[in-house]
Amino acid sequence: MNDATVDDSEKDRTQQLRVGRLTKAHGLKGAIKLELFTDDPGRRFVPGAVFTLQVPTGSAWHGKTIELVELRWYNQHAVGFFKDVVDRSAAETLAKAILWIDADVAEQSDEEDAWYDHQLVGLAVMRDGVRIGTIGRLEHMPAQDLLIVKTPTGDVMIPFVKAIVPSVDVKNGVVTITPPPGLLEELPEDPTDAEPTLETDSDTDAAASALKTD
């Protein structure tokens, strides 16, 4: 069998899964606080685990991977120690980096609120029982993830947070959203900001009559 064919097959079977975000340096020895996007850190964050880094193109870490040495817990916060990150200065260069792993697309995740990007793309987006569009793609930003929803009037960015996206039903192909006012449509003008109504001839005549004296 041709080696290239094997490589392509393996590539088709894997999918990048986002499992965490490095938030900020912790202490002086290169430790970094972690925001975990997995309910099973004991399986994902084991010594020797290698993560692909999502960082700005101008970062010295762009295009690189990072290897976990140890995961510890301080005051219920996850803190990671990584190979070749030996001091606070090095740790600070990784702040806001997103961690990805290669996972088999056939693997069924039993983690709550954990989905592959390809599982969400194409799902119907419902608001108050009405379909407003479909998910076109996901944007993974340092602050939060965004659902890019294709609607008849154009693409809309929806923050992928529980308060706005309370339900994701991959099996039935539906995502339910509860956006705040103004996220999907323009808010009505404040009456105090409305332009003054032009006075008509009849209004002028009425006002003049009221001022007449016998």
mmCIF file of C-alpha atoms in Angstrom:
data_model
loop_
_atom_site.group_PDB
_atom_site.id
_atom_site.type_symbol
_atom_site.label_atom_id
_atom_site.label_comp_id
_atom_site.label_asym_id
_atom_site.label_seq_id
_atom_site.Cartn_x
_atom_site.Cartn_y
_atom_site.Cartn_z
ATOM 1 C CA MET A 1 0.000 0.000 0.000
ATOM 2 C CA ASN A 2 1.272 3.463 -0.861
ATOM 3 C CA ASP A 3 2.542 5.413 2.193
ATOM 4 C CA ALA A 4 0.893 8.644 0.984
ATOM 5 C CA THR A 5 -2.456 6.876 0.865
ATOM 6 C CA VAL A 6 -2.029 5.761 4.475
ATOM 7 C CA ASP A 7 -1.165 9.294 5.578
ATOM 8 C CA ASP A 8 -4.196 10.781 3.828
ATOM 9 C CA SER A 9 -6.429 8.154 5.390
ATOM 10 C CA GLU A 10 -5.123 8.913 8.858
ATOM 11 C CA LYS A 11 -5.616 12.624 8.268
ATOM 12 C CA ASP A 12 -9.243 12.051 7.253
ATOM 13 C CA ARG A 13 -9.883 10.092 10.441
ATOM 14 C CA THR A 14 -8.661 12.805 12.820
ATOM 15 C CA GLN A 15 -10.149 16.088 13.877
ATOM 16 C CA GLN A 16 -8.743 18.886 16.004
ATOM 17 C CA LEU A 17 -10.488 19.100 19.377
ATOM 18 C CA ARG A 18 -10.154 22.210 21.538
ATOM 19 C CA VAL A 19 -9.496 21.146 25.126
ATOM 20 C CA GLY A 20 -8.225 24.205 26.972
ATOM 21 C CA ARG A 21 -6.939 27.757 27.066
ATOM 22 C CA LEU A 22 -3.846 29.075 28.836
ATOM 23 C CA THR A 23 -4.904 32.164 30.781
ATOM 24 C CA LYS A 24 -1.954 33.647 32.687
ATOM 25 C CA ALA A 25 1.349 32.868 34.346
ATOM 26 C CA HIS A 26 1.284 31.382 37.852
ATOM 27 C CA GLY A 27 4.286 31.841 40.098
ATOM 28 C CA LEU A 28 7.899 32.141 38.981
ATOM 29 C CA LYS A 29 8.700 28.636 37.682
ATOM 30 C CA GLY A 30 6.842 28.660 34.354
ATOM 31 C CA ALA A 31 3.463 27.403 35.551
ATOM 32 C CA ILE A 32 0.382 28.626 33.663
ATOM 33 C CA LYS A 33 -3.242 28.735 34.780
ATOM 34 C CA LEU A 34 -5.635 26.791 32.555
ATOM 35 C CA GLU A 35 -9.264 27.131 31.555
ATOM 36 C CA LEU A 36 -10.381 23.598 30.758
ATOM 37 C CA PHE A 37 -12.881 22.773 28.019
ATOM 38 C CA THR A 38 -13.124 19.101 29.000
ATOM 39 C CA ASP A 39 -14.907 17.265 31.781
ATOM 40 C CA ASP A 40 -12.169 14.618 31.776
ATOM 41 C CA PRO A 41 -8.845 16.392 32.419
ATOM 42 C CA GLY A 42 -7.452 13.167 33.842
ATOM 43 C CA ARG A 43 -7.591 11.692 30.341
ATOM 44 C CA ARG A 44 -6.713 14.749 28.263
ATOM 45 C CA PHE A 45 -4.081 16.361 30.487
ATOM 46 C CA VAL A 46 -1.628 13.616 31.344
ATOM 47 C CA PRO A 47 2.184 13.933 31.519
ATOM 48 C CA GLY A 48 3.549 13.716 27.991
ATOM 49 C CA ALA A 49 0.346 14.945 26.305
ATOM 50 C CA VAL A 50 1.165 17.142 23.315
ATOM 51 C CA PHE A 51 -1.049 20.061 22.317
ATOM 52 C CA THR A 52 -1.153 22.153 19.161
ATOM 53 C CA LEU A 53 -1.052 25.854 20.009
ATOM 54 C CA GLN A 54 -3.418 28.435 18.540
ATOM 55 C CA VAL A 55 -1.647 31.777 18.912
ATOM 56 C CA PRO A 56 -1.325 34.966 16.831
ATOM 57 C CA THR A 57 0.897 34.631 13.773
ATOM 58 C CA GLY A 58 3.361 37.089 15.278
ATOM 59 C CA SER A 59 3.939 34.908 18.345
ATOM 60 C CA ALA A 60 7.165 32.954 18.734
ATOM 61 C CA TRP A 61 4.961 29.927 19.486
ATOM 62 C CA HIS A 62 3.058 30.085 16.190
ATOM 63 C CA GLY A 63 3.017 26.737 14.405
ATOM 64 C CA LYS A 64 4.435 24.893 17.417
ATOM 65 C CA THR A 65 3.241 22.272 19.867
ATOM 66 C CA ILE A 66 3.700 22.117 23.631
ATOM 67 C CA GLU A 67 4.154 19.115 25.903
ATOM 68 C CA LEU A 68 2.584 18.853 29.338
ATOM 69 C CA VAL A 69 4.882 17.866 32.206
ATOM 70 C CA GLU A 70 2.330 17.986 35.007
ATOM 71 C CA LEU A 71 -1.155 19.268 35.831
ATOM 72 C CA ARG A 72 -1.739 20.517 39.376
ATOM 73 C CA TRP A 73 -4.634 22.133 41.204
ATOM 74 C CA TYR A 74 -4.370 25.283 43.304
ATOM 75 C CA ASN A 75 -7.530 26.547 45.041
ATOM 76 C CA GLN A 76 -9.611 24.534 42.536
ATOM 77 C CA HIS A 77 -7.835 26.157 39.569
ATOM 78 C CA ALA A 78 -5.955 23.991 37.069
ATOM 79 C CA VAL A 79 -2.288 24.910 36.612
ATOM 80 C CA GLY A 80 -0.044 23.364 33.983
ATOM 81 C CA PHE A 81 3.697 22.873 33.833
ATOM 82 C CA PHE A 82 5.049 22.472 30.299
ATOM 83 C CA LYS A 83 8.313 21.331 28.772
ATOM 84 C CA ASP A 84 10.746 24.170 27.933
ATOM 85 C CA VAL A 85 8.610 26.737 29.797
ATOM 86 C CA VAL A 86 10.988 27.281 32.685
ATOM 87 C CA ASP A 87 10.167 30.713 34.085
ATOM 88 C CA ARG A 88 7.456 33.321 34.393
ATOM 89 C CA SER A 89 8.678 35.300 31.373
ATOM 90 C CA ALA A 90 8.269 32.272 29.113
ATOM 91 C CA ALA A 91 4.868 31.500 30.601
ATOM 92 C CA GLU A 92 3.645 35.044 29.931
ATOM 93 C CA THR A 93 4.333 34.602 26.200
ATOM 94 C CA LEU A 94 1.721 31.833 26.168
ATOM 95 C CA ALA A 95 -1.107 33.793 27.783
ATOM 96 C CA LYS A 96 -4.432 33.299 25.937
ATOM 97 C CA ALA A 97 -3.072 30.453 23.778
ATOM 98 C CA ILE A 98 -5.686 27.825 22.918
ATOM 99 C CA LEU A 99 -4.805 24.133 23.226
ATOM 100 C CA TRP A 100 -5.880 21.575 20.606
ATOM 101 C CA ILE A 101 -5.395 17.831 20.315
ATOM 102 C CA ASP A 102 -5.843 15.387 17.467
ATOM 103 C CA ALA A 103 -8.791 13.095 18.103
ATOM 104 C CA ASP A 104 -10.379 10.292 16.115
ATOM 105 C CA VAL A 105 -13.563 11.558 14.448
ATOM 106 C CA ALA A 106 -15.195 8.210 15.224
ATOM 107 C CA GLU A 107 -14.697 8.818 18.942
ATOM 108 C CA GLN A 108 -17.975 9.716 20.611
ATOM 109 C CA SER A 109 -17.468 12.253 23.367
ATOM 110 C CA ASP A 110 -19.551 11.741 26.493
ATOM 111 C CA GLU A 111 -18.376 15.051 27.903
ATOM 112 C CA GLU A 112 -21.094 17.591 28.584
ATOM 113 C CA ASP A 113 -20.939 20.702 26.391
ATOM 114 C CA ALA A 114 -18.073 19.304 24.290
ATOM 115 C CA TRP A 115 -18.425 19.058 20.517
ATOM 116 C CA TYR A 116 -16.207 18.893 17.477
ATOM 117 C CA ASP A 117 -16.511 21.825 15.103
ATOM 118 C CA HIS A 118 -17.714 19.548 12.297
ATOM 119 C CA GLN A 119 -20.586 18.342 14.514
ATOM 120 C CA LEU A 120 -21.977 21.871 14.797
ATOM 121 C CA VAL A 121 -21.539 23.152 11.259
ATOM 122 C CA GLY A 122 -24.833 22.940 9.363
ATOM 123 C CA LEU A 123 -27.083 22.656 12.427
ATOM 124 C CA ALA A 124 -30.318 24.654 12.392
ATOM 125 C CA VAL A 125 -30.371 27.670 14.714
ATOM 126 C CA MET A 126 -33.710 28.234 16.459
ATOM 127 C CA ARG A 127 -34.970 31.246 18.360
ATOM 128 C CA ASP A 128 -38.382 31.143 20.076
ATOM 129 C CA GLY A 129 -39.279 28.120 17.960
ATOM 130 C CA VAL A 130 -38.431 29.874 14.678
ATOM 131 C CA ARG A 131 -35.486 28.863 12.500
ATOM 132 C CA ILE A 132 -33.294 31.884 11.827
ATOM 133 C CA GLY A 133 -30.439 30.211 9.975
ATOM 134 C CA THR A 134 -27.717 27.569 10.113
ATOM 135 C CA ILE A 135 -24.247 27.419 11.648
ATOM 136 C CA GLY A 136 -21.662 28.143 8.983
ATOM 137 C CA ARG A 137 -18.524 27.810 11.095
ATOM 138 C CA LEU A 138 -16.970 28.440 14.498
ATOM 139 C CA GLU A 139 -14.432 31.108 15.328
ATOM 140 C CA HIS A 140 -12.214 30.314 18.314
ATOM 141 C CA MET A 141 -11.176 33.644 19.793
ATOM 142 C CA PRO A 142 -8.948 34.259 22.842
ATOM 143 C CA ALA A 143 -11.831 35.674 24.874
ATOM 144 C CA GLN A 144 -14.617 33.317 23.758
ATOM 145 C CA ASP A 145 -15.858 31.184 20.873
ATOM 146 C CA LEU A 146 -18.244 32.555 18.271
ATOM 147 C CA LEU A 147 -20.872 30.745 16.214
ATOM 148 C CA ILE A 148 -21.076 32.232 12.725
ATOM 149 C CA VAL A 149 -24.741 31.848 11.799
ATOM 150 C CA LYS A 150 -25.818 32.161 8.171
ATOM 151 C CA THR A 151 -29.151 34.012 7.962
ATOM 152 C CA PRO A 152 -31.161 35.350 4.999
ATOM 153 C CA THR A 153 -29.782 38.831 5.723
ATOM 154 C CA GLY A 154 -26.146 37.788 6.143
ATOM 155 C CA ASP A 155 -23.789 36.211 8.669
ATOM 156 C CA VAL A 156 -24.324 36.912 12.370
ATOM 157 C CA MET A 157 -21.797 36.285 15.152
ATOM 158 C CA ILE A 158 -23.270 34.611 18.235
ATOM 159 C CA PRO A 159 -21.109 34.272 21.386
ATOM 160 C CA PHE A 160 -20.958 30.571 22.177
ATOM 161 C CA VAL A 161 -21.765 30.864 25.875
ATOM 162 C CA LYS A 162 -24.402 29.080 27.940
ATOM 163 C CA ALA A 163 -26.416 32.238 28.601
ATOM 164 C CA ILE A 164 -26.972 32.793 24.862
ATOM 165 C CA VAL A 165 -26.740 29.217 23.555
ATOM 166 C CA PRO A 166 -28.527 27.172 26.248
ATOM 167 C CA SER A 167 -29.103 24.045 24.155
ATOM 168 C CA VAL A 168 -27.130 22.114 21.528
ATOM 169 C CA ASP A 169 -28.893 18.998 20.206
ATOM 170 C CA VAL A 170 -26.507 17.414 17.723
ATOM 171 C CA LYS A 171 -28.659 14.289 17.367
ATOM 172 C CA ASN A 172 -31.666 16.281 16.151
ATOM 173 C CA GLY A 173 -29.588 18.915 14.348
ATOM 174 C CA VAL A 174 -30.795 21.905 16.378
ATOM 175 C CA VAL A 175 -29.102 24.692 18.312
ATOM 176 C CA THR A 176 -31.337 26.900 20.447
ATOM 177 C CA ILE A 177 -30.320 30.493 21.134
ATOM 178 C CA THR A 178 -31.686 33.185 23.453
ATOM 179 C CA PRO A 179 -29.866 36.318 22.278
ATOM 180 C CA PRO A 180 -30.176 39.625 24.117
ATOM 181 C CA PRO A 181 -32.011 42.510 22.375
ATOM 182 C CA GLY A 182 -29.966 44.025 19.593
ATOM 183 C CA LEU A 183 -27.794 40.998 18.824
ATOM 184 C CA LEU A 184 -29.817 39.872 15.809
ATOM 185 C CA GLU A 185 -31.663 43.059 14.929
ATOM 186 C CA GLU A 186 -31.368 46.774 15.451
ATOM 187 C CA LEU A 187 -33.043 48.135 18.532
ATOM 188 C CA PRO A 188 -35.879 50.622 17.978
ATOM 189 C CA GLU A 189 -34.914 54.237 18.351
ATOM 190 C CA ASP A 190 -35.346 55.900 21.706
ATOM 191 C CA PRO A 191 -38.366 58.215 21.386
ATOM 192 C CA THR A 192 -36.276 61.028 22.823
ATOM 193 C CA ASP A 193 -33.789 60.595 19.982
ATOM 194 C CA ALA A 194 -36.426 60.767 17.243
ATOM 195 C CA GLU A 195 -36.406 63.739 14.936
ATOM 196 C CA PRO A 196 -39.058 66.385 15.706
ATOM 197 C CA THR A 197 -42.279 66.044 13.731
ATOM 198 C CA LEU A 198 -42.724 68.743 11.120
ATOM 199 C CA GLU A 199 -45.670 71.006 11.786
ATOM 200 C CA THR A 200 -48.429 70.828 9.160
ATOM 201 C CA ASP A 201 -50.554 73.675 7.820
ATOM 202 C CA SER A 202 -53.554 72.386 9.778
ATOM 203 C CA ASP A 203 -51.517 72.393 12.986
ATOM 204 C CA THR A 204 -50.437 75.955 12.324
ATOM 205 C CA ASP A 205 -54.035 77.080 11.633
ATOM 206 C CA ALA A 206 -55.248 75.400 14.838
ATOM 207 C CA ALA A 207 -52.568 77.110 16.892
ATOM 208 C CA ALA A 208 -53.351 80.496 15.302
ATOM 209 C CA SER A 209 -57.077 80.092 16.033
ATOM 210 C CA ALA A 210 -56.368 79.334 19.688
ATOM 211 C CA LEU A 211 -54.481 82.621 19.973
ATOM 212 C CA LYS A 212 -57.256 84.768 18.496
ATOM 213 C CA THR A 213 -59.272 86.909 20.865
ATOM 214 C CA ASP A 214 -62.778 88.239 20.472
#
